[in-house]
Coordinates of C-alpha atoms and ligand atoms in Angstrom, one line a residue:
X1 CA -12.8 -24.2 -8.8
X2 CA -12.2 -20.5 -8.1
X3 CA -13.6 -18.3 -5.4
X4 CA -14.7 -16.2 -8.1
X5 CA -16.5 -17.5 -11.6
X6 CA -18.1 -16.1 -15.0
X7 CA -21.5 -16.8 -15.2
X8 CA -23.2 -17.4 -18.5
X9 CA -25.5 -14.2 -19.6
X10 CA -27.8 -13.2 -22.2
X11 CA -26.0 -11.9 -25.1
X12 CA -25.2 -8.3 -25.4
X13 CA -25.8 -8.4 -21.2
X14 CA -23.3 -7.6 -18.8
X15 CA -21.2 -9.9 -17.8
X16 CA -21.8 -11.4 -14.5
X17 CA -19.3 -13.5 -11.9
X18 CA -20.4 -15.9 -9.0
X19 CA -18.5 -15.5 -5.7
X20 CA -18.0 -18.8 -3.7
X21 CA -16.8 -18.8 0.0
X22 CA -13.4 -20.0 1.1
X23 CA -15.1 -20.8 4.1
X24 CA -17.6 -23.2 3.3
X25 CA -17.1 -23.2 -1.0
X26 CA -20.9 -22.1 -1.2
X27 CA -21.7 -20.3 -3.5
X28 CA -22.1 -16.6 -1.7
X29 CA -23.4 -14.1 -4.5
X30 CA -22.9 -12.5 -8.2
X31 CA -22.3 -9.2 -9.7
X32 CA -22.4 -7.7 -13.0
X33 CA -18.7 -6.5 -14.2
X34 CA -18.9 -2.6 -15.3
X35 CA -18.3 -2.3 -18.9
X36 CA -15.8 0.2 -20.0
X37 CA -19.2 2.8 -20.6
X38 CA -19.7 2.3 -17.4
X39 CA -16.3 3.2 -16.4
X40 CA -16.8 6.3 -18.5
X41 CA -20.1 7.2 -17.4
X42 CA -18.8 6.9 -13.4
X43 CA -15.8 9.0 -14.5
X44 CA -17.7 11.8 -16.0
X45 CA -20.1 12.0 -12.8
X46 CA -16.8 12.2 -10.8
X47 CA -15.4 15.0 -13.4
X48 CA -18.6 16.8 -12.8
X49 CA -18.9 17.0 -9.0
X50 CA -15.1 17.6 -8.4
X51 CA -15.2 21.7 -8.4
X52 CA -18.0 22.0 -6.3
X53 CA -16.5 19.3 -4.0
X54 CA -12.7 21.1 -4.3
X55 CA -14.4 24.4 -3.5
X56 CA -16.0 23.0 0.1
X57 CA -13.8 24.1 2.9
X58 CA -11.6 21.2 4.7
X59 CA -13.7 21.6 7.7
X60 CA -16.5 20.5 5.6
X61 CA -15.2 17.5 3.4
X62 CA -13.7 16.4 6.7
X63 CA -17.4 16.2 8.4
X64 CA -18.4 13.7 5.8
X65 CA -15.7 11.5 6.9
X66 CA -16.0 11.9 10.0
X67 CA -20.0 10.5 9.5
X68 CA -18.9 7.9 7.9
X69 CA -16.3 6.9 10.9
X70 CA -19.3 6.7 13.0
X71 CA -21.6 4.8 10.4
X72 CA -18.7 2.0 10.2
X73 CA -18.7 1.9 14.5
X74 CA -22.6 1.2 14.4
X75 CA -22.0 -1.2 11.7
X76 CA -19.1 -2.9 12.2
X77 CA -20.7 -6.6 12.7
X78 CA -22.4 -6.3 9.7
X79 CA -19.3 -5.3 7.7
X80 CA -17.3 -8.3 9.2
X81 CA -19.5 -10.4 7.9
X82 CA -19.2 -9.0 4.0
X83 CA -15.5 -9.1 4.7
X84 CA -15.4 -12.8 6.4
X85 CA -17.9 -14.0 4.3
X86 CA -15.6 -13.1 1.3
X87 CA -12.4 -14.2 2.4
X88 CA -12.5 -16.5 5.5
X89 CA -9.8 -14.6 7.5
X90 CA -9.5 -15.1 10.9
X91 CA -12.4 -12.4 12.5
X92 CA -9.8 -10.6 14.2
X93 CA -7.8 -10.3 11.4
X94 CA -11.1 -8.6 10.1
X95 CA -11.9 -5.9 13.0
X96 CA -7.8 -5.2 13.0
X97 CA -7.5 -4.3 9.6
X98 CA -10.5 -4.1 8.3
X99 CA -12.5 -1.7 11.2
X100 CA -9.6 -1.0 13.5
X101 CA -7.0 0.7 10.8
X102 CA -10.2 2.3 8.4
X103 CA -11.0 4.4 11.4
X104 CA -7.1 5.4 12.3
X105 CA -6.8 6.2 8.6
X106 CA -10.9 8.2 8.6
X107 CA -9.6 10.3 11.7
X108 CA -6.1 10.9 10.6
X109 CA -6.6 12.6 7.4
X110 CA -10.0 14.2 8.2
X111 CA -8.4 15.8 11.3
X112 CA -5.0 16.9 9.5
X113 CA -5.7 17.4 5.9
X114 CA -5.7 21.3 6.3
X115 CA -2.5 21.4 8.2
X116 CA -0.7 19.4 5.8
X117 CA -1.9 20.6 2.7
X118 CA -2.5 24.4 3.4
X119 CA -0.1 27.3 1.7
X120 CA 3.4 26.9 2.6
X121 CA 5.8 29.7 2.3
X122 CA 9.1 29.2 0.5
X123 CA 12.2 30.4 2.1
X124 CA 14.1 31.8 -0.8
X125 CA 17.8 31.9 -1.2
X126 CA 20.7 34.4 -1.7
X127 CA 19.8 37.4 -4.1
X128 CA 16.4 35.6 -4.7
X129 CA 15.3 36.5 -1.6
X130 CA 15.8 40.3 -2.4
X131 CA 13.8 40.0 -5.8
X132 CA 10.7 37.5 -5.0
X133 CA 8.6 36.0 -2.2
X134 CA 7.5 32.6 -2.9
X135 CA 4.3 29.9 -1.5
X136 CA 3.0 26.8 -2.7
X137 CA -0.3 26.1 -2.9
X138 CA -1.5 22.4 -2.8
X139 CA -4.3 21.8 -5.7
X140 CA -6.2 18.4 -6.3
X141 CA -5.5 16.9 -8.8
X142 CA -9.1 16.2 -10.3
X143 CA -10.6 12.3 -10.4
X144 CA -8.3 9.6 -9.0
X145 CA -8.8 6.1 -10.0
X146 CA -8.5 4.2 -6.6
X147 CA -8.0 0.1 -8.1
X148 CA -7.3 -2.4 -5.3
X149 CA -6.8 -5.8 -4.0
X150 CA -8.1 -8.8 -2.5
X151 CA -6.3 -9.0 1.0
X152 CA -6.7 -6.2 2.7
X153 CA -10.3 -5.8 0.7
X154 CA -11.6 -2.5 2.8
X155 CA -8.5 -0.5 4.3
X156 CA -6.4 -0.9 0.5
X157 CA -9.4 1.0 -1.0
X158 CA -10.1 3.3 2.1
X159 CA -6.6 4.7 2.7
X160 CA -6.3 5.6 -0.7
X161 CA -9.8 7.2 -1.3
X162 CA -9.6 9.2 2.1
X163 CA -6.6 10.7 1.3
X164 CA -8.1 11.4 -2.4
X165 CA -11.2 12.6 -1.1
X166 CA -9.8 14.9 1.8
X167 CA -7.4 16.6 -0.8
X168 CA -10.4 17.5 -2.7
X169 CA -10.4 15.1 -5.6
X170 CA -13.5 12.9 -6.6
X171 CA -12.7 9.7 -6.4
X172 CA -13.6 6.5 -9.0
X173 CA -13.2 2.9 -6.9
X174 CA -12.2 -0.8 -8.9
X175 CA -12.0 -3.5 -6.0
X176 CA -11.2 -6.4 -6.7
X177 CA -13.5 -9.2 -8.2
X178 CA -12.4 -12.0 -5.3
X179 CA -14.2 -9.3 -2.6
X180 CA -16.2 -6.4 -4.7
X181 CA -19.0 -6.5 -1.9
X182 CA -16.3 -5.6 0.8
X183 CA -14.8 -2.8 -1.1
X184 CA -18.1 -1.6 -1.8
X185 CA -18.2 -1.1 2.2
X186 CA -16.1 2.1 1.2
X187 CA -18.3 3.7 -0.8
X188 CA -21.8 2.8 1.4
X189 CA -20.4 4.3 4.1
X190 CA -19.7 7.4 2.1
X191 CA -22.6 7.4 0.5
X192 CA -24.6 6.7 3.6
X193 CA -23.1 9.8 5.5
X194 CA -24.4 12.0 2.6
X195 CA -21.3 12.7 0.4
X196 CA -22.6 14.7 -2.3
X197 CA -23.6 12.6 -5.3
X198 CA -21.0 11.9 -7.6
X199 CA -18.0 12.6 -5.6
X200 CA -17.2 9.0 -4.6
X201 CA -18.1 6.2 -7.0
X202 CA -17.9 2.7 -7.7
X203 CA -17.3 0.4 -10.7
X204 CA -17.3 -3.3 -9.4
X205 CA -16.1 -5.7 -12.1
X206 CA -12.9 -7.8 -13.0
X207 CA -9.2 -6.7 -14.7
X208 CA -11.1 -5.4 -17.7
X209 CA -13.0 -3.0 -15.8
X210 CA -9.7 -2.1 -13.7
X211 CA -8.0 -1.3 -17.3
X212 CA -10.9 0.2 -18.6
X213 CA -10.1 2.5 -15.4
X214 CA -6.6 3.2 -16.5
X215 CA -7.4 4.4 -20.2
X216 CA -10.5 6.5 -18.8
X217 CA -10.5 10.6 -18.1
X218 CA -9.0 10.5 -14.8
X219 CA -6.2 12.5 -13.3
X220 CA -4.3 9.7 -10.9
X221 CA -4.6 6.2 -10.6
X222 CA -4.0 4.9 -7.2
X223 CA -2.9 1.0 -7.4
X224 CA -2.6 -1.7 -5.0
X225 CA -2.0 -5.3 -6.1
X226 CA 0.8 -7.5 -8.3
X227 CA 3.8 -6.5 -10.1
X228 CA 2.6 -7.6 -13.3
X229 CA -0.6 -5.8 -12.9
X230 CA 1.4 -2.6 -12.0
X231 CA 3.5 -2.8 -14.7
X232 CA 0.3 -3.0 -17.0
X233 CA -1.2 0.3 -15.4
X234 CA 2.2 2.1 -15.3
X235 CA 2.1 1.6 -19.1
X236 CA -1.6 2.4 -19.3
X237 CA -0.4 5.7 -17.3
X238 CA 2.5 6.8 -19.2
X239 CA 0.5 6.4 -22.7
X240 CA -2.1 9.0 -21.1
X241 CA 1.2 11.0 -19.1
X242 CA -0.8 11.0 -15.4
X243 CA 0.8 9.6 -12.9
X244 CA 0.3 6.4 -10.8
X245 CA 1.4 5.2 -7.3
X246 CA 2.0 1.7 -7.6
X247 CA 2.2 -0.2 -4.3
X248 CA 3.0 -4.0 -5.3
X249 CA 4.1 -7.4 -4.0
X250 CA 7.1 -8.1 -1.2
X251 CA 9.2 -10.8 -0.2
X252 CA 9.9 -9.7 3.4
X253 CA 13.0 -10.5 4.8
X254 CA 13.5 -10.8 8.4
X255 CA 16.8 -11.3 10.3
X256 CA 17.2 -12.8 13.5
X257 CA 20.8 -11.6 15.3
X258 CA 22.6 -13.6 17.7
X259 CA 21.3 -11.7 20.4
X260 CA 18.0 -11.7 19.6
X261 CA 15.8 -12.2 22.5
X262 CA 14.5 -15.6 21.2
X263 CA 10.8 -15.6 22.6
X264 CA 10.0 -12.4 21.1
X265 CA 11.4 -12.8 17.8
X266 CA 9.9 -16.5 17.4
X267 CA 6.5 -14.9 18.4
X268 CA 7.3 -12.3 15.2
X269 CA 8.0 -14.8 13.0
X270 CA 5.4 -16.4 13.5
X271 CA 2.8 -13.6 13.6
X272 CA 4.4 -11.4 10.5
X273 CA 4.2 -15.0 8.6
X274 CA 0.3 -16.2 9.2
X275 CA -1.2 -13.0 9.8
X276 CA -4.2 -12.9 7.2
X277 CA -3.1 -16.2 6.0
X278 CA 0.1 -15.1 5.1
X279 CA -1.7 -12.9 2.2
X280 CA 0.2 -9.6 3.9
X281 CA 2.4 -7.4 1.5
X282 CA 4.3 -7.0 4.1
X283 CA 4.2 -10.4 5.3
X284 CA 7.8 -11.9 6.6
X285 CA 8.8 -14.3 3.5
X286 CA 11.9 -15.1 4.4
X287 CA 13.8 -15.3 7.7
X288 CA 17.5 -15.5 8.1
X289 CA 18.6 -16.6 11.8
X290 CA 22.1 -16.9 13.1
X291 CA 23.6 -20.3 12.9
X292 CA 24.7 -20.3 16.4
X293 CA 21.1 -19.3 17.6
X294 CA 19.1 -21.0 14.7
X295 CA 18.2 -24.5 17.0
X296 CA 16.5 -22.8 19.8
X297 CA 14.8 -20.6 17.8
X298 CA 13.9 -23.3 15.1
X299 CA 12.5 -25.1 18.3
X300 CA 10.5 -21.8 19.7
X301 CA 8.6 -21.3 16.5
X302 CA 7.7 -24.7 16.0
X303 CA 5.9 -25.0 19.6
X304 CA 3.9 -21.2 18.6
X305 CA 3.2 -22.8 15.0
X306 CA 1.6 -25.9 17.1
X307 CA -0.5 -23.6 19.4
X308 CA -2.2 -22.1 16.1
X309 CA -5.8 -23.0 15.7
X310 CA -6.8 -23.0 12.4
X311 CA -10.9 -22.8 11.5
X312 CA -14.1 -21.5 10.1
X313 CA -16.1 -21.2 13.3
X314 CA -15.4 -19.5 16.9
X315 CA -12.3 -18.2 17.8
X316 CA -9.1 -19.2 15.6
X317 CA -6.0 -18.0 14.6
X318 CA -5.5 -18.4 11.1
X319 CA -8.2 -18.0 8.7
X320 CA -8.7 -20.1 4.8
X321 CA -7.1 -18.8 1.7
X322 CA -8.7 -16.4 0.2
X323 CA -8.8 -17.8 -3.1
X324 CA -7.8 -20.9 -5.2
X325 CA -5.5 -18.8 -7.4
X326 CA -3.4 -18.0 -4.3
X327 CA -3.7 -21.8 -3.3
X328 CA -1.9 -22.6 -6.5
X329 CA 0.4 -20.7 -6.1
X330 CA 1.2 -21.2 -2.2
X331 CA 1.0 -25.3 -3.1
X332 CA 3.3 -25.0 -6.1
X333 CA 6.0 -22.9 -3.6
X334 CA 5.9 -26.0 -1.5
X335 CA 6.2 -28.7 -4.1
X336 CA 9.3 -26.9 -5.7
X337 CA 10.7 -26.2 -2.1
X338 CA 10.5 -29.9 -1.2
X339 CA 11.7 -31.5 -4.1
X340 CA 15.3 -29.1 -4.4
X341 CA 15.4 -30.4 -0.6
X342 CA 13.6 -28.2 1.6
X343 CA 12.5 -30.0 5.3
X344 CA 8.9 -29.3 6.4
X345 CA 8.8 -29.1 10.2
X346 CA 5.2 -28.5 10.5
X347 CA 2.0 -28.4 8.0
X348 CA 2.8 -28.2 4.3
X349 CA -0.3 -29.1 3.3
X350 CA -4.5 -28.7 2.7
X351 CA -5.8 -29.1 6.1
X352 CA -8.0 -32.3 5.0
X353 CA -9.9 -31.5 8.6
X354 CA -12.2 -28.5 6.7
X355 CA -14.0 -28.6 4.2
X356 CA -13.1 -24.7 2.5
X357 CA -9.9 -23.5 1.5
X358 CA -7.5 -24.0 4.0
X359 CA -3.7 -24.4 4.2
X360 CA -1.8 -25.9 7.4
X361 CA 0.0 -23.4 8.9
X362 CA 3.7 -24.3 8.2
X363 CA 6.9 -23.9 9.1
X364 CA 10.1 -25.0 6.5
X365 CA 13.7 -24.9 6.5
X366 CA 16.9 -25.7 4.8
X367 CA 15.8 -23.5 1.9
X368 CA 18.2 -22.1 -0.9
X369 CA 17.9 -18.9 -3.1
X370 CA 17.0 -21.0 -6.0
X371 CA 13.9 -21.6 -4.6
X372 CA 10.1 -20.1 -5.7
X373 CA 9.1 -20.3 -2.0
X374 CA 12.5 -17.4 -1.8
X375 CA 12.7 -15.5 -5.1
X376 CA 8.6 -15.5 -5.6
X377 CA 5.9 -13.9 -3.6
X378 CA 4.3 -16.5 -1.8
X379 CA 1.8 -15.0 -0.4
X380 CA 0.6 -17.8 2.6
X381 CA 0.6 -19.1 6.0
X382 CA 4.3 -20.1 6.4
X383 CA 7.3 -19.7 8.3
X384 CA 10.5 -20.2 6.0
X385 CA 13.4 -19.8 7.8
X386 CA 17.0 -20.1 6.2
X387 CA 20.3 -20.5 8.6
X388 CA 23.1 -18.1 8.1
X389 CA 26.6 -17.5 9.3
X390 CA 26.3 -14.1 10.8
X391 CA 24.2 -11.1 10.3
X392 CA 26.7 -9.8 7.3
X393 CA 25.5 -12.6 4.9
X394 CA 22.1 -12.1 6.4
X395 CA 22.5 -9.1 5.0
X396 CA 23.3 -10.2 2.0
X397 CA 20.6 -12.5 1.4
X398 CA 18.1 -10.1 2.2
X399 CA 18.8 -8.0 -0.1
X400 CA 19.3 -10.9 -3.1
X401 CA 15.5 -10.6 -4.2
X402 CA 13.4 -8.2 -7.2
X403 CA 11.2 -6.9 -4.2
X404 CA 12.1 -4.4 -1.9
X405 CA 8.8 -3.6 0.3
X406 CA 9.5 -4.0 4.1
X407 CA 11.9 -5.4 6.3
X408 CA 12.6 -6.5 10.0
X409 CA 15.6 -7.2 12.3
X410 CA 15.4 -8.6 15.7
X411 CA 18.5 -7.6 18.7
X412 CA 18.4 -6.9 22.4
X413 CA 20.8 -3.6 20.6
X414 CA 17.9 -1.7 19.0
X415 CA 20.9 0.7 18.1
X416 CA 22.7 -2.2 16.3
X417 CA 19.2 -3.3 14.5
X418 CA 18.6 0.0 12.9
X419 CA 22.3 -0.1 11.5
X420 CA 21.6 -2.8 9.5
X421 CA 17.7 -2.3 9.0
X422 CA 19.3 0.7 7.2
X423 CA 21.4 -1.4 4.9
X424 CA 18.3 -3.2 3.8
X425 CA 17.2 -2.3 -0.1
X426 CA 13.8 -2.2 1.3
X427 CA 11.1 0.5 1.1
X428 CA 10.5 0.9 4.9
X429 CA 11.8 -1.6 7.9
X430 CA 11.1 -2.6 11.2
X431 CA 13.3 -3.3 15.0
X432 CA 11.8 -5.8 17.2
X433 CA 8.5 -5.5 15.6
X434 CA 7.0 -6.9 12.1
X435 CA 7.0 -4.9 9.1
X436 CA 4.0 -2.5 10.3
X437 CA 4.8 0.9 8.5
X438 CA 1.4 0.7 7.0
X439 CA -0.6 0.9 10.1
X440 CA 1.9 4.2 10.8
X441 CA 0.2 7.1 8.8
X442 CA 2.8 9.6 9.7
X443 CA 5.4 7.3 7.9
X444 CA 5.6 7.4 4.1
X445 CA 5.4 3.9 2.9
X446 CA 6.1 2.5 -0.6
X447 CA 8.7 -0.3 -2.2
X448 CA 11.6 0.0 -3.8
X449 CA 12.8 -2.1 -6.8
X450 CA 9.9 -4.4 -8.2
X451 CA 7.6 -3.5 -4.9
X452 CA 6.6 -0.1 -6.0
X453 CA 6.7 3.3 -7.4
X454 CA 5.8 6.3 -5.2
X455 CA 4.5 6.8 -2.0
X456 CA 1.5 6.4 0.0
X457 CA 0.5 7.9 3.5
X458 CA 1.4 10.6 6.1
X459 CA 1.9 14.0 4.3
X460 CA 4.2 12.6 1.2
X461 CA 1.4 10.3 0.2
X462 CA -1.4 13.3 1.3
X463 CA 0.4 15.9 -1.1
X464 CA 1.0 12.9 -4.0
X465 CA -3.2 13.7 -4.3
X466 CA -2.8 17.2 -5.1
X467 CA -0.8 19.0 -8.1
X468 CA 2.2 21.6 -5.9
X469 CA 1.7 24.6 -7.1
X470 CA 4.6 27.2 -6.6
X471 CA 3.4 30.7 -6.3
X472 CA 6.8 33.6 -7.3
X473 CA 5.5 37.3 -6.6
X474 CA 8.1 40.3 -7.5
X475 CA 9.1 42.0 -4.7
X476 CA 9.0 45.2 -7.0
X477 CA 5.8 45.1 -9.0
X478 CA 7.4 43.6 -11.8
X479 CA 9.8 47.3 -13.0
X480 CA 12.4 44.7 -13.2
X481 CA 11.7 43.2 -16.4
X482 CA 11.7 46.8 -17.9
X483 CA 15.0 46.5 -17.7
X484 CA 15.3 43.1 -19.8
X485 CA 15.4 44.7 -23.2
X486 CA 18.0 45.2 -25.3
X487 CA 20.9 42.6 -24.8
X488 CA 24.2 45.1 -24.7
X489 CA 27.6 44.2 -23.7
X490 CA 27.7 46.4 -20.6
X491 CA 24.4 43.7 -19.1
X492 CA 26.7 41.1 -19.9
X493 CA 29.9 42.2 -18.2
X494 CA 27.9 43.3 -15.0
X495 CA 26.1 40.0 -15.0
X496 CA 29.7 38.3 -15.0
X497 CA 30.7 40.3 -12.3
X498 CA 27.4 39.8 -10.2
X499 CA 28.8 35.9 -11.3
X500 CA 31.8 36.5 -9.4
X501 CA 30.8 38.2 -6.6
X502 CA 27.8 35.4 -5.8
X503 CA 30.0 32.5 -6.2
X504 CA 33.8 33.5 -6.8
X505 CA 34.4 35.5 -3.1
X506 CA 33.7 33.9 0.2
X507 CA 30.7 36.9 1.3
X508 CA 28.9 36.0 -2.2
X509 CA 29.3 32.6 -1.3
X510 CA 28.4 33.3 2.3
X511 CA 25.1 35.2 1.2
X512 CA 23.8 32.6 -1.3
Ligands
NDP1 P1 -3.8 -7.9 -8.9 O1 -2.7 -7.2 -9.5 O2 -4.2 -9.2 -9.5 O3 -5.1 -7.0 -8.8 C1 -5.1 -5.8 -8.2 C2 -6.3 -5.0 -8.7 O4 -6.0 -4.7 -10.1 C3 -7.6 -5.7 -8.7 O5 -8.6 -4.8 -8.4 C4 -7.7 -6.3 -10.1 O6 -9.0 -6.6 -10.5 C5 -7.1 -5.1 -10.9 N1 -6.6 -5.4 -12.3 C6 -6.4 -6.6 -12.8 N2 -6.0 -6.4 -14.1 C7 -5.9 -5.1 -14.3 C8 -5.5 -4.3 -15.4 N3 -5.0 -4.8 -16.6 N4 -5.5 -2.9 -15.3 C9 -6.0 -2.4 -14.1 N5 -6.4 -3.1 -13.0 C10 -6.3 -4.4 -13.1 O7 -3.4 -8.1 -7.3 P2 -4.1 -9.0 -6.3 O8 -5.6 -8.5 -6.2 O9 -3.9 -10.4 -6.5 O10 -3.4 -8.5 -4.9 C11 -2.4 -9.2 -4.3 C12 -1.1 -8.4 -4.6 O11 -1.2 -7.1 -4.0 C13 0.1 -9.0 -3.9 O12 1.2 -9.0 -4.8 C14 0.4 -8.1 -2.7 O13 1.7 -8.1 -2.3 C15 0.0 -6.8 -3.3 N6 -0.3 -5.8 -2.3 C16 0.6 -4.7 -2.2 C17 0.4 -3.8 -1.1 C18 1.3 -2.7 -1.0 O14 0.9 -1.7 -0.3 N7 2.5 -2.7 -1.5 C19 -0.7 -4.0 -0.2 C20 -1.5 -5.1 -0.4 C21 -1.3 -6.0 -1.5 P3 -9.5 -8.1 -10.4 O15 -9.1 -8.5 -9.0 O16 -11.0 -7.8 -10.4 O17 -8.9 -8.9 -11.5

């Protein structure tokens, strides 16, 4: 059983897959997988409407965006429901990430876009400065392949696009097969607040189509999803020399300090660990408390993970697995966990209560580094907390993992926290808070190590849509290069003398 299923087809048809709910395990829908022509075909309509789109002033591509902010506030219910209806989180898991951070993300760019991306003028150095003035000039880069992922199914294709789209690319979008219907939110929005035809476009359909996206005529691919997948389109980029942000899996550390305040940090862990079910890139995976402190706050957890209400109707807490795939994997973590002598405190199993797709929300300890459930993504609801001596070989263990994505540190000495949030190998980190960077547009955010190449958001990931462009003008009208022609001995010796004055006296030195 999968949340997501080929169906049998007419030969030479499309392909076709059945969606199931984690919910209920009813079967919800179906959809036809683009073919690679497909792919092609929505490519070329992309190619084809980019000038025209390029050529519209910010103010303009911005209204479009700003109609379709509006369209998602009247029709918010009715997007919930695609987005619960495909992945069974909790509902206000749904209007957080799903409503709440598309329209941060819709007003953000649309409102900023021309301030980050207008002209800029270089400051020029030393004699430079005398012989050329210099700008930069931010260009799009053409079509950008937005592909995206399962947990986050409508902000991990909106932030991307948005950014694409504001910038003045055309935009082609793969979601993913486990929740096509709620990436497709993206683009009916769009489409419904009038974008012209063939600037934003959708090909739903499964890894094929998503690869077929990769080896297509497009200028960028924008990823979000697993390290192995990543790896696949980084190839598929560097064969075709465009280039690819790759935002892929964590394994979260956080680190609880001795002087932690106790309440609050439990209350992290336990919200940076079942959030979405746990399927979070920057969920916490792994938290390292103090010896002397590690009892009480063992104890604190425990009573918040008790409070948790887990369901499929009303208000709850923690919502169903998305899909079985990520209940293998999240079952498998526990089984290997257990039997090298892991202690499960609370859940560590199905909850046998509902009838969908629903893990216990758990807490473990006495874990080792030789665990899955420490070196793998787990990607699920449960709080895995190691003891450690002191914060050094916190530390230490933090930073013993492939991923690098986010990171958090809990002290009553927010000065002490950011000390050693700094010595974290991690692409962004947190103090007295979860790893949030995403919801922070102004804050570049990407992983380091396995979790990532490039950046995404605020105006690093804003310029990564557009090609810099460096404009040098002479000073002079150009006479200078009369004077290039012929190569004598008396050029040289004044260029070695110009050498020596530059950087051989302490003026020259001084001036450049
Ligand atoms: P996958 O890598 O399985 O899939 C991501 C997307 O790539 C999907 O749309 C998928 O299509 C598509 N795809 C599959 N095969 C290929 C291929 N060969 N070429 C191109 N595209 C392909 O990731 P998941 O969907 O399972 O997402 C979960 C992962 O995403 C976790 O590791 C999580 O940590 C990470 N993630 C990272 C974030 C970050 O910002 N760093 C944010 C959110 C998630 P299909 O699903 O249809 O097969």
């Amino acid at each position: 059983m999968a949340m997501v299923r080929p169906m049998s087809t007419l030969p030479g048809a499309r392909r076709k897959l059945e969606l199931f709910s984690p919910q209920t395990l009813a079967r919800i829908g179906e959809f036809e997988v683009a073919t690679a022509q497909d792919v092609k075909a929505a490519v070329e309509a992309a190619r084809k409407a980019q000038p025209a789109w390029a050529a519209l002033p910010f103010a303009k591509r911005a209204e479009y965006i700003q109609r379709a902010m509006q369209i998602l506030l009247q029709k918010q219910d009715e997007y919930i429901e695609i987005v619960l209806r495909e992945t069974g989180k909790a509902r206000s898991e749904a209007i957080m990430m799903e409503v709440y951070a598309c329209l941060d993300v819709m007003h953000y760019y649309s409102k900023r876009a021309e301030k980050i991306l207008k002209p800029r003028k270089l400051k020029l150095h030393g004699v430079m400065s005398l012989l050329k003035k210099a700008s930069v000039i931010y260009k799009p880069r053409g079509v950008v392949g937005v592909i995206s992922p399962w947990n986050g199914p409508v902000i991990l294709a909106l932030n991307p696009t948005i950014q694409a789209l504001m910038a003045g690319n055309t935009v082609v979008l793969k979601p993913s097969e486990v929740t096509p219907f709620s990436g497709k939110i993206v683009y009916d929005m769009l489409a419904e607040a009038g974008i012209p035809s063939g600037v934003m476009n959708i090909v739903l359909g499964d890894g094929e189509t998503g690869a077929a996206l990769t080896k297509a005529d497009v200028d960028k691919i924008a990823f979000t999803g697993s390290v192995a997948t990543g790896r696949k389109v980084a190839m598929a980029c560097a064969e075709k020399l465009i280039p690819c942000t790759l935002e892929l899996g964590g394994k979260d550390p956080m680190i609880v300090c001795e002087d932690a305040d106790l309440d609050i940090a439990a209350a992290g862990a336990v919200v940076g660990s079942l959030m979405n079910t746990g399927h979070y890139c920057c969920g916490t995976e792994r938290i390292y408390v103090v010896d002397s402190v590690a009892d009480a706050f063992l104890e604190k957890v425990v009573e918040r993970v008790k409070q948790m209400r887990q369901g499929d109707q009303g208000e709850y807490d923690v919502g169903a697995v998305f899909w079985e795939k990520q209940m293998d994997i999240i079952e498998a973590h526990m089984v290997d966990a257990v039997k090298k002598g892991a202690k499960v405190l609370i859940g560590g199993k199905r909850n046998a209560k509902l009838k969908g797709l629903y893990f216990e929300p758990t807490v473990i300890t006495d874990l080792t580094h030789d665990m899955d459930i420490i070196r793998e993504e787990t990607f699920g609801p449960i709080v895995a907390i190691l003891r450690v001596k002191d914060e050094e070989e916190a530390l230490r263990m933090a930073n013993d993992t492939r991923f690098g994505l986010g990171a958090n540190v809990w002290s009553r000495d927010s000065e002490k926290a950011s000390a050693l949030a700094c010595r974290i190998d991690s692409g962004s980190a947190c103090v007295n808070d979860m790893t949030m960077t995403f919801g922070v547009p102004e804050a570049p955010f990407g992983g380091r190590k396995e979790s990532g190449v490039g950046q995404v958001n605020g105006e690093t990931g804003l310029r990564g849509y557009c090609h810099a462009q460096p404009i040098i003008v002479d000073r002079h009208g150009g006479k200078m290069i009369l004077q290039h022609y012929p190569y004598t001995a008396k050029k040289d010796e004044d260029m070695k003398k110009a050498m020596q004055f530059f950087w051989g006296t302490t003026f020259g030195r001084w001036f450049s």
